[in-house]
Coordinates of C-alpha atoms and ligand atoms in Angstrom, one line a residue:
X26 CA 0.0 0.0 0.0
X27 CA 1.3 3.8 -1.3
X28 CA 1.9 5.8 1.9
X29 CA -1.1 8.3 2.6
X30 CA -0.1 12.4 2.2
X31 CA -0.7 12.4 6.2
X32 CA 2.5 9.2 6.7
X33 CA 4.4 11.3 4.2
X34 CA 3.7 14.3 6.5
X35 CA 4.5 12.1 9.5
X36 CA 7.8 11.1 8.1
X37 CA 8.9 14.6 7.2
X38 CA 8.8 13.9 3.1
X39 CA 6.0 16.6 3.0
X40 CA 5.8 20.1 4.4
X41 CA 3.1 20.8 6.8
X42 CA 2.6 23.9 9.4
X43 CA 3.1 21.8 12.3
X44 CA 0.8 23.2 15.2
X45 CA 2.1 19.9 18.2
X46 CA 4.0 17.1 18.2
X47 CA 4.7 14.6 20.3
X48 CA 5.6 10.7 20.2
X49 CA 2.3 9.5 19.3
X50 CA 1.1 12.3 17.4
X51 CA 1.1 15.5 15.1
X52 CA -1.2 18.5 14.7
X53 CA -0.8 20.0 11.9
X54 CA -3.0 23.0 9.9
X55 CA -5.6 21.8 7.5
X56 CA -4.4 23.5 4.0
X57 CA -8.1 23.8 3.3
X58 CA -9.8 25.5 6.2
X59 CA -13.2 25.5 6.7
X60 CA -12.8 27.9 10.0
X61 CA -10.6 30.4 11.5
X62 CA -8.9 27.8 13.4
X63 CA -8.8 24.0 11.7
X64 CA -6.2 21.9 12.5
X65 CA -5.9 18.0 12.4
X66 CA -4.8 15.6 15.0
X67 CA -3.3 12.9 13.2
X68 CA -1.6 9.9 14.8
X69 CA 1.6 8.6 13.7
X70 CA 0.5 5.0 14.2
X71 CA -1.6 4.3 10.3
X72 CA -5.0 3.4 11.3
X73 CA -7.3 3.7 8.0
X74 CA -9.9 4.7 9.8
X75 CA -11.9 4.9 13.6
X76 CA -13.9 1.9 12.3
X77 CA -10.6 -0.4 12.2
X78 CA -9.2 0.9 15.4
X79 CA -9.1 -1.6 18.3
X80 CA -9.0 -2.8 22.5
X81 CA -4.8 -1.9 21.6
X82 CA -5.7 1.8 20.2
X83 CA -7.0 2.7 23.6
X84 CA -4.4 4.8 25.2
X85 CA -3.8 5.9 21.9
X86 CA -7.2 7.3 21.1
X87 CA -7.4 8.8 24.6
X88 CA -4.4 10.2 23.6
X89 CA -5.6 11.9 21.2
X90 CA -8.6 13.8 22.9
X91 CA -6.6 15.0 25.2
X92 CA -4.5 16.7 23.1
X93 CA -7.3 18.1 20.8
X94 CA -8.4 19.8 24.7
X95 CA -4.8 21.2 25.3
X96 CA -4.6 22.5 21.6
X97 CA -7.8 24.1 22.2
X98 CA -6.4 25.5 25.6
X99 CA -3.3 27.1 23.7
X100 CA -5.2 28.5 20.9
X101 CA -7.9 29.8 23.7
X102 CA -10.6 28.2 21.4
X103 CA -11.5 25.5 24.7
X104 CA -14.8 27.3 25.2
X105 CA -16.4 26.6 21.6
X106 CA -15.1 24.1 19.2
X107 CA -16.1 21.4 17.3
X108 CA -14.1 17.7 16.7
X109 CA -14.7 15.9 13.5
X110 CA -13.9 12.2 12.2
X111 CA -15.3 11.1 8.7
X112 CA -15.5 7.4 8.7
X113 CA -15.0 6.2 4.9
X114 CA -15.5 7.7 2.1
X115 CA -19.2 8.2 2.1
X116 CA -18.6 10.1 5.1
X117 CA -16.6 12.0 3.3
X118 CA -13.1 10.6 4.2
X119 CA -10.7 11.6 1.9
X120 CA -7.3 10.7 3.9
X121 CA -7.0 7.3 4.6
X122 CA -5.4 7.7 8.2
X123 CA -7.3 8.3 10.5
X124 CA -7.4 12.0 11.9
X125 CA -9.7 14.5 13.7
X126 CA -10.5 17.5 12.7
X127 CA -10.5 20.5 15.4
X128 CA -12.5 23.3 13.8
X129 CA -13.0 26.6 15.7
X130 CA -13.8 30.4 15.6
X131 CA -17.0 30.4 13.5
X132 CA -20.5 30.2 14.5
X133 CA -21.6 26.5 14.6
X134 CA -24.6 24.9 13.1
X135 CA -26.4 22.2 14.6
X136 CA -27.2 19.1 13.2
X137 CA -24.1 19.0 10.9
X138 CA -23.8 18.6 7.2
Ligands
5GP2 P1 -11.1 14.1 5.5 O1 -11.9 14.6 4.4 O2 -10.3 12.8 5.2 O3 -11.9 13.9 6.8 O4 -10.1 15.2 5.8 C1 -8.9 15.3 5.1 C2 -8.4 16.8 5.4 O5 -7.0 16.8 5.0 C3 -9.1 17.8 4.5 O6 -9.7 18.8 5.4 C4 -8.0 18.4 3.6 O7 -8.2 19.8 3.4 C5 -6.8 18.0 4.4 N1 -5.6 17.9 3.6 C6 -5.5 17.1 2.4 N2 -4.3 17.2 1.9 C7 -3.5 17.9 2.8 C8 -2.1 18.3 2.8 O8 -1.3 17.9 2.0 N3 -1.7 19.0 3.9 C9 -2.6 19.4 4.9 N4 -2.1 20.2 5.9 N5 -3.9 19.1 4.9 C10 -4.4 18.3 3.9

């Protein structure tokens, strides 16, 4: 399987405005934002998608909220935001590794698209 845009990101052999880092993940800016603030949390382990995460993606996925709350903190965004995951393509899934979306300062809508 070809490595997604987001590994190649991951592995440095694509530029990306990196927001966080850590050992089990990167935030990086979407380069198509849909708000003021959209960034996606994308960890480095390739999971396709939530639907093929498992029991071992636990700590990981945990992970991942919790850094989506302290990049909300930083950006002072913590009081009104909104955290997205498309599930395949007919959710509208483009990037085949999985990734949540962290969309702020905009009014929201409610139910969503
Ligand atoms: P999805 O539609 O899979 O939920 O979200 C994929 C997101 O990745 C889209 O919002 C799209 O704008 C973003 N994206 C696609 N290619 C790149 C890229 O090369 N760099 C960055 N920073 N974002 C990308």
């Amino acid at each position: 399987m070809t490595d997604t845009i987001f590994q190649k990101i991951i592995d440095k052999e694509l530029p990306a405005e990196i927001h966080y880092e850590d050992d089990i993940c990167l935030v990086i800016k979407d380069i198509n934002p849909i708000a003021p603030t959209h960034l996606l949390i994308i960890p480095k382990k390739s999971i396709e998608k939530i639907s093929d995460s498992n029991k071992e993606d636990q700590e990981l996925l945990g992970h991942l909220f919790l850094v989506a709350g302290k990049v909300a903190r930083d950006l002072g965004v913590e009081d009104a935001f909104r955290l997205v995951v498309n599930n395949g393509a007919d959710a509208h899934q483009t990037v085949f590794h999985l990734h949540i979306h962290l969309i702020a300062g905009r009014e929201f809508s409610w139910p969503p698209g």
